[in-house]
């Protein structure tokens, strides 16, 4: 089920791009805020246990937070390795091409959504950006927009916060345009990537989701139309590596 909200970690760079994007991708986060289960609310204070579960392991309550933190620290450290393994290092070329298209200058007001770079960081909702209208010169998002719940709303927000003349740039997985490569890519994606996730990051399900989310993402032409529907003009795209990824560009006029 799609989450009602879509969160993203973005960076706001007020003095141009601080450095080349060399780190691993940090995908947009998706989360929901369901109410606490009835059974939990009905637990009596007297019978509340001092131990809790951590997977199948029973641990003291005061240790669980640290263990969960360690898990996410471990997964985060594998991002670069997993990206290099999955793409054979090509993801770095894709990101370099995005930077080349961006060509930020000193003083550029840049909003990098779902990214791993920048000077000032904000955690929030990509569908409800906490920034004023007409604020940024460039809005970038790499391998993150397919993870938001409502892509159309995220695109509208991108348009809102850009200045007139501002540019939208999106690097995202797309659809392979060669039938033979497409079959090989499907085989690799569904049979190899989740295994790599399990072996390297200890996380099969997240990388299974990665593959499935890629297949659910619109084609290059469909996404181009979505960007135009959000109000952007001069919308173009460039397919890279036979369409495994594409860079979409649009301007707010």
Coordinates of N, CA and C in Angstrom, one line a residue, residues 65-232:
X65 N 17.5 0.8 20.9 CA 17.8 2.0 20.1 C 19.2 1.9 19.5
X66 N 20.2 1.6 20.3 CA 21.5 1.5 19.8 C 21.7 0.5 18.8
X67 N 21.0 -0.7 18.9 CA 21.1 -1.8 18.0 C 20.5 -1.4 16.6
X68 N 19.3 -0.7 16.7 CA 18.7 -0.3 15.5 C 19.6 0.8 14.8
X69 N 20.2 1.7 15.5 CA 21.1 2.7 14.9 C 22.2 2.0 14.2
X70 N 22.8 0.9 14.9 CA 23.9 0.2 14.3 C 23.5 -0.4 13.0
X71 N 22.3 -1.0 12.9 CA 21.8 -1.6 11.7 C 21.8 -0.6 10.5
X72 N 21.2 0.6 10.8 CA 21.1 1.6 9.7 C 22.5 2.2 9.4
X73 N 23.4 2.3 10.4 CA 24.7 2.7 10.1 C 25.4 1.7 9.1
X74 N 25.1 0.4 9.4 CA 25.7 -0.7 8.6 C 25.2 -0.6 7.1
X75 N 23.9 -0.4 7.0 CA 23.3 -0.4 5.7 C 23.8 0.9 4.9
X76 N 23.9 2.0 5.6 CA 24.3 3.2 5.0 C 25.7 3.1 4.4
X77 N 26.6 2.4 5.1 CA 28.0 2.3 4.7 C 28.1 1.4 3.4
X78 N 27.0 0.6 3.1 CA 27.1 -0.3 2.0 C 26.5 0.4 0.7
X79 N 26.0 1.6 0.9 CA 25.4 2.3 -0.3 C 26.3 2.4 -1.5
X80 N 27.5 2.9 -1.2 CA 28.5 3.1 -2.3 C 28.9 1.7 -2.9
X81 N 29.1 0.8 -2.0 CA 29.5 -0.6 -2.5 C 28.4 -1.2 -3.4
X82 N 27.2 -1.1 -2.9 CA 26.0 -1.7 -3.6 C 25.8 -1.0 -4.9
X83 N 25.9 0.4 -4.9 CA 25.7 1.1 -6.2 C 26.8 0.7 -7.2
X84 N 28.0 0.6 -6.7 CA 29.1 0.2 -7.6 C 28.9 -1.2 -8.1
X85 N 28.5 -2.1 -7.2 CA 28.3 -3.5 -7.6 C 27.2 -3.7 -8.6
X86 N 26.0 -3.0 -8.3 CA 24.9 -3.2 -9.2 C 25.1 -2.6 -10.5
X87 N 25.8 -1.4 -10.6 CA 25.9 -0.8 -11.9 C 27.3 -0.9 -12.5
X88 N 28.2 -1.7 -11.9 CA 29.5 -1.8 -12.3 C 30.2 -0.5 -12.3
X89 N 29.8 0.4 -11.4 CA 30.4 1.7 -11.3 C 29.9 2.8 -12.3
X90 N 29.0 2.4 -13.1 CA 28.5 3.3 -14.2 C 27.6 4.4 -13.5
X91 N 27.1 4.2 -12.3 CA 26.2 5.2 -11.7 C 27.0 6.5 -11.5
X92 N 28.3 6.4 -11.3 CA 29.2 7.6 -11.1 C 29.2 8.4 -12.4
X93 N 29.3 7.7 -13.6 CA 29.2 8.4 -14.8 C 27.9 9.1 -15.0
X94 N 26.8 8.4 -14.7 CA 25.5 9.1 -14.8 C 25.4 10.3 -14.0
X95 N 25.9 10.3 -12.8 CA 25.9 11.5 -11.9 C 26.8 12.6 -12.4
X96 N 27.9 12.2 -13.0 CA 28.8 13.2 -13.6 C 28.1 13.9 -14.7
X97 N 27.3 13.2 -15.5 CA 26.6 13.8 -16.6 C 25.5 14.7 -16.2
X98 N 24.9 14.3 -15.0 CA 23.9 15.2 -14.5 C 24.5 16.6 -14.0
X99 N 25.7 16.5 -13.4 CA 26.4 17.7 -13.0 C 26.8 18.5 -14.2
X100 N 27.3 17.8 -15.2 CA 27.7 18.5 -16.4 C 26.5 19.3 -17.0
X101 N 25.4 18.7 -17.0 CA 24.2 19.4 -17.6 C 23.8 20.6 -16.7
X102 N 24.0 20.4 -15.4 CA 23.6 21.5 -14.4 C 24.5 22.7 -14.5
X103 N 25.8 22.5 -14.6 CA 26.8 23.6 -14.7 C 26.5 24.8 -13.7
X104 N 26.4 24.5 -12.4 CA 26.1 25.6 -11.5 C 27.3 26.6 -11.4
X105 N 26.9 27.9 -11.2 CA 27.9 28.9 -11.1 C 27.9 29.4 -9.6
X106 N 29.0 30.1 -9.2 CA 29.0 30.7 -7.8 C 27.7 31.6 -7.6
X107 N 27.1 31.4 -6.5 CA 25.8 32.1 -6.2 C 24.6 31.4 -6.6
X108 N 24.7 30.2 -7.3 CA 23.5 29.4 -7.7 C 22.8 29.0 -6.5
X109 N 21.5 29.2 -6.5 CA 20.6 28.7 -5.4 C 20.1 27.3 -5.9
X110 N 20.6 26.3 -5.2 CA 20.4 24.9 -5.7 C 19.7 24.1 -4.6
X111 N 18.6 23.4 -5.0 CA 17.9 22.5 -4.1 C 18.1 21.1 -4.6
X112 N 18.8 20.3 -3.9 CA 19.0 18.9 -4.2 C 18.2 18.0 -3.4
X113 N 17.1 17.5 -3.9 CA 16.1 16.7 -3.2 C 16.6 15.2 -3.2
X114 N 16.4 14.5 -2.1 CA 16.8 13.1 -1.9 C 18.2 12.9 -2.3
X115 N 19.1 13.8 -1.9 CA 20.5 13.7 -2.3 C 21.4 13.5 -1.2
X116 N 22.7 13.4 -1.5 CA 23.7 13.2 -0.5 C 24.8 14.3 -0.5
X117 N 24.4 15.5 -0.9 CA 25.4 16.5 -0.9 C 24.8 17.8 -0.4
X118 N 25.6 18.8 -0.1 CA 25.0 20.1 0.2 C 25.6 20.6 1.5
X119 N 25.2 21.9 1.9 CA 25.7 22.5 3.1 C 24.7 22.6 4.2
X120 N 23.4 22.8 3.8 CA 22.3 22.8 4.8 C 21.3 21.7 4.5
X121 N 21.0 21.0 5.5 CA 20.1 19.8 5.4 C 18.8 20.0 6.0
X122 N 17.8 19.5 5.4 CA 16.4 19.5 5.9 C 15.8 18.1 5.7
X123 N 15.0 17.6 6.6 CA 14.3 16.4 6.5 C 12.8 16.7 6.4
X124 N 12.2 16.4 5.4 CA 10.8 16.7 5.3 C 10.1 16.0 4.1
X125 N 9.0 16.6 3.7 CA 8.1 16.0 2.7 C 8.4 16.6 1.3
X126 N 8.8 15.8 0.3 CA 9.0 16.3 -1.0 C 7.8 16.8 -1.7
X127 N 6.6 16.4 -1.2 CA 5.4 16.8 -1.8 C 4.9 18.1 -1.1
X128 N 5.5 18.6 -0.1 CA 5.2 19.8 0.6 C 6.5 20.5 1.1
X129 N 7.2 21.0 0.1 CA 8.5 21.6 0.4 C 8.4 22.9 1.3
X130 N 9.2 23.0 2.4 CA 9.1 24.1 3.3 C 9.9 25.3 2.8
X131 N 9.7 25.7 1.6 CA 10.4 26.8 1.0 C 9.4 27.7 0.3
X132 N 9.8 29.0 0.2 CA 8.9 30.0 -0.5 C 8.9 29.7 -2.0
X133 N 7.9 30.3 -2.6 CA 7.8 30.3 -4.0 C 9.0 31.0 -4.7
X134 N 9.4 30.6 -5.9 CA 10.4 31.3 -6.7 C 11.7 31.5 -5.9
X135 N 12.2 30.5 -5.3 CA 13.4 30.6 -4.5 C 14.7 30.1 -5.1
X136 N 14.6 29.0 -5.9 CA 15.8 28.4 -6.3 C 16.0 28.5 -7.8
X137 N 17.3 28.4 -8.2 CA 17.7 28.5 -9.6 C 17.6 27.1 -10.2
X138 N 18.0 26.1 -9.5 CA 18.0 24.7 -10.0 C 17.4 23.8 -8.9
X139 N 16.6 22.8 -9.4 CA 16.1 21.7 -8.5 C 16.6 20.4 -9.1
X140 N 17.3 19.6 -8.4 CA 17.8 18.4 -8.8 C 17.3 17.2 -8.0
X141 N 17.0 16.1 -8.6 CA 16.7 14.9 -7.8 C 17.2 13.7 -8.6
X142 N 18.0 12.9 -7.9 CA 18.6 11.7 -8.5 C 18.2 10.4 -7.8
X143 N 17.5 9.5 -8.6 CA 17.1 8.2 -8.1 C 16.2 8.4 -6.8
X144 N 15.4 9.4 -6.8 CA 14.5 9.6 -5.6 C 13.1 9.8 -6.0
X145 N 12.8 10.3 -7.1 CA 11.4 10.7 -7.4 C 10.5 9.6 -7.5
X146 N 11.0 8.4 -7.9 CA 10.1 7.3 -8.0 C 9.6 6.7 -6.7
X147 N 10.3 7.2 -5.6 CA 9.9 6.7 -4.3 C 8.9 7.6 -3.6
X148 N 8.5 8.7 -4.1 CA 7.5 9.5 -3.5 C 6.1 8.9 -3.8
X149 N 5.2 9.2 -2.9 CA 3.9 8.7 -3.1 C 3.1 9.3 -4.3
X150 N 3.2 10.6 -4.4 CA 2.5 11.3 -5.5 C 3.5 12.1 -6.3
X151 N 3.9 11.5 -7.4 CA 5.0 12.1 -8.2 C 4.5 13.4 -8.8
X152 N 3.2 13.5 -9.1 CA 2.7 14.7 -9.7 C 2.8 15.9 -8.7
X153 N 2.5 15.6 -7.5 CA 2.6 16.7 -6.4 C 4.1 17.1 -6.2
X154 N 5.0 16.1 -6.2 CA 6.4 16.5 -6.1 C 6.9 17.3 -7.3
X155 N 6.4 17.0 -8.5 CA 6.8 17.9 -9.6 C 6.2 19.3 -9.5
X156 N 5.0 19.4 -9.0 CA 4.3 20.7 -8.9 C 5.1 21.5 -7.8
X157 N 5.6 20.8 -6.8 CA 6.4 21.5 -5.7 C 7.7 22.0 -6.3
X158 N 8.3 21.2 -7.2 CA 9.5 21.5 -7.8 C 9.3 22.8 -8.6
X159 N 8.2 22.8 -9.3 CA 7.9 24.0 -10.2 C 7.6 25.2 -9.3
X160 N 7.0 25.1 -8.2 CA 6.6 26.2 -7.3 C 7.9 26.9 -6.7
X161 N 8.8 26.1 -6.3 CA 10.0 26.7 -5.6 C 11.0 27.2 -6.5
X162 N 10.9 26.9 -7.8 CA 11.9 27.4 -8.8 C 11.6 28.8 -9.2
X163 N 12.6 29.6 -9.4 CA 12.4 31.0 -9.9 C 12.0 30.9 -11.4
X164 N 11.4 31.9 -11.9 CA 11.2 32.0 -13.3 C 12.5 31.9 -14.1
X165 N 12.6 31.0 -15.0 CA 13.9 30.7 -15.7 C 14.6 29.6 -15.0
X166 N 14.1 29.1 -13.8 CA 14.8 28.0 -13.1 C 14.7 26.7 -13.8
X167 N 15.6 25.8 -13.5 CA 15.7 24.5 -14.2 C 15.4 23.3 -13.3
X168 N 14.7 22.4 -13.8 CA 14.4 21.1 -13.1 C 15.2 20.0 -13.8
X169 N 16.0 19.3 -13.0 CA 16.8 18.2 -13.6 C 16.5 16.9 -12.7
X170 N 16.3 15.8 -13.4 CA 16.0 14.6 -12.7 C 16.7 13.4 -13.4
X171 N 17.5 12.7 -12.6 CA 18.2 11.5 -13.0 C 17.5 10.3 -12.4
X172 N 16.9 9.5 -13.2 CA 16.1 8.4 -12.7 C 16.2 7.2 -13.6
X173 N 16.0 6.0 -13.0 CA 15.9 4.8 -13.8 C 14.7 4.9 -14.7
X174 N 14.9 4.3 -15.9 CA 13.8 4.4 -16.9 C 13.6 3.1 -17.6
X175 N 13.2 3.1 -18.8 CA 12.8 1.9 -19.6 C 13.8 1.6 -20.7
X176 N 14.4 0.4 -20.7 CA 15.3 0.0 -21.7 C 14.6 -0.1 -23.1
X177 N 15.3 0.4 -24.1 CA 14.6 0.5 -25.4 C 15.1 -0.6 -26.4
X178 N 16.0 -1.5 -25.9 CA 16.5 -2.5 -26.8 C 15.9 -3.9 -26.3
X179 N 15.1 -4.6 -27.1 CA 14.5 -5.8 -26.6 C 15.4 -6.8 -26.0
X180 N 16.6 -7.1 -26.6 CA 17.5 -8.1 -26.1 C 18.1 -7.6 -24.8
X181 N 18.5 -6.3 -24.8 CA 19.1 -5.8 -23.5 C 18.1 -5.8 -22.4
X182 N 16.8 -5.5 -22.8 CA 15.7 -5.5 -21.8 C 15.5 -6.8 -21.1
X183 N 15.6 -7.9 -21.9 CA 15.5 -9.2 -21.3 C 16.6 -9.6 -20.4
X184 N 17.8 -9.2 -20.8 CA 19.0 -9.5 -20.0 C 18.9 -8.6 -18.7
X185 N 18.5 -7.4 -18.9 CA 18.4 -6.5 -17.7 C 17.4 -7.0 -16.7
X186 N 16.2 -7.5 -17.2 CA 15.2 -8.1 -16.3 C 15.8 -9.3 -15.6
X187 N 16.5 -10.1 -16.3 CA 17.1 -11.3 -15.6 C 18.1 -10.9 -14.5
X188 N 18.9 -9.9 -14.9 CA 19.9 -9.4 -13.9 C 19.2 -8.8 -12.7
X189 N 18.2 -8.0 -13.0 CA 17.5 -7.2 -12.0 C 16.8 -8.1 -10.9
X190 N 16.1 -9.1 -11.4 CA 15.3 -9.9 -10.5 C 16.0 -11.1 -9.9
X191 N 17.0 -11.5 -10.6 CA 17.7 -12.7 -10.1 C 19.1 -12.4 -9.4
X192 N 19.7 -11.3 -9.7 CA 21.0 -11.0 -9.2 C 21.0 -9.9 -8.1
X193 N 20.3 -8.7 -8.4 CA 20.3 -7.6 -7.5 C 19.9 -7.9 -6.1
X194 N 18.7 -8.6 -5.9 CA 18.3 -8.9 -4.5 C 19.4 -9.8 -3.8
X195 N 20.0 -10.7 -4.6 CA 21.0 -11.6 -4.0 C 22.2 -10.7 -3.5
X196 N 22.6 -9.8 -4.4 CA 23.7 -8.9 -4.0 C 23.3 -8.1 -2.7
X197 N 22.1 -7.6 -2.7 CA 21.6 -6.9 -1.5 C 21.7 -7.7 -0.2
X198 N 21.4 -9.0 -0.4 CA 21.4 -9.9 0.8 C 22.9 -10.2 1.2
X199 N 23.7 -10.5 0.2 CA 25.1 -10.8 0.5 C 25.9 -9.6 1.0
X200 N 25.7 -8.5 0.4 CA 26.6 -7.3 0.7 C 26.0 -6.5 1.8
X201 N 24.7 -6.2 1.7 CA 24.0 -5.3 2.7 C 23.2 -6.1 3.7
X202 N 23.0 -7.4 3.5 CA 22.1 -8.1 4.4 C 20.7 -7.7 4.3
X203 N 20.3 -7.3 3.1 CA 18.9 -6.8 3.0 C 18.4 -7.1 1.6
X204 N 17.7 -8.3 1.5 CA 17.1 -8.7 0.3 C 15.9 -7.9 -0.1
X205 N 15.0 -7.6 0.9 CA 13.7 -7.0 0.6 C 13.8 -5.6 0.0
X206 N 14.8 -4.8 0.6 CA 15.0 -3.4 0.1 C 15.4 -3.4 -1.4
X207 N 16.2 -4.3 -1.8 CA 16.7 -4.4 -3.2 C 15.7 -5.0 -4.1
X208 N 14.9 -5.9 -3.5 CA 13.7 -6.4 -4.3 C 12.8 -5.3 -4.6
X209 N 12.5 -4.4 -3.6 CA 11.7 -3.2 -3.8 C 12.3 -2.3 -4.9
X210 N 13.6 -2.1 -4.8 CA 14.3 -1.3 -5.8 C 14.0 -1.7 -7.2
X211 N 14.1 -3.0 -7.4 CA 13.8 -3.5 -8.8 C 12.4 -3.3 -9.2
X212 N 11.5 -3.6 -8.3 CA 10.1 -3.4 -8.6 C 9.7 -2.0 -8.8
X213 N 10.2 -1.1 -8.0 CA 9.9 0.3 -8.2 C 10.4 0.9 -9.5
X214 N 11.5 0.4 -10.0 CA 12.0 0.8 -11.3 C 11.0 0.3 -12.4
X215 N 10.5 -0.9 -12.3 CA 9.6 -1.4 -13.3 C 8.3 -0.6 -13.3
X216 N 7.9 -0.1 -12.1 CA 6.6 0.6 -12.0 C 6.8 2.1 -12.5
X217 N 8.0 2.6 -12.6 CA 8.2 4.0 -13.0 C 7.8 4.2 -14.4
X218 N 7.2 5.4 -14.7 CA 6.7 5.7 -16.1 C 7.9 5.6 -17.1
X219 N 7.5 5.4 -18.4 CA 8.5 5.5 -19.4 C 9.0 6.9 -19.6
X220 N 10.0 7.0 -20.5 CA 10.6 8.4 -20.7 C 9.6 9.3 -21.2
X221 N 8.8 8.9 -22.2 CA 7.7 9.8 -22.8 C 6.6 10.1 -21.8
X222 N 6.2 9.1 -21.0 CA 5.2 9.3 -20.0 C 5.6 10.3 -18.9
X223 N 6.9 10.1 -18.5 CA 7.4 11.0 -17.4 C 7.6 12.4 -18.0
X224 N 8.0 12.5 -19.2 CA 8.1 13.8 -19.9 C 6.7 14.6 -19.9
X225 N 5.7 13.8 -20.1 CA 4.3 14.4 -20.1 C 3.9 14.9 -18.7
X226 N 4.3 14.1 -17.7 CA 4.0 14.5 -16.3 C 4.8 15.8 -15.9
X227 N 6.0 15.9 -16.4 CA 6.8 17.1 -16.1 C 6.1 18.3 -16.8
X228 N 5.6 18.1 -18.0 CA 4.9 19.2 -18.7 C 3.6 19.5 -18.0
X229 N 2.9 18.5 -17.5 CA 1.7 18.8 -16.8 C 1.9 19.6 -15.6
X230 N 3.1 19.5 -15.0 CA 3.4 20.2 -13.8 C 3.7 21.7 -14.1
X231 N 3.7 22.1 -15.3 CA 3.9 23.4 -15.7 C 5.3 23.8 -16.3
X232 N 6.1 22.8 -16.5 CA 7.4 23.0 -17.1 C 7.4 23.1 -18.6

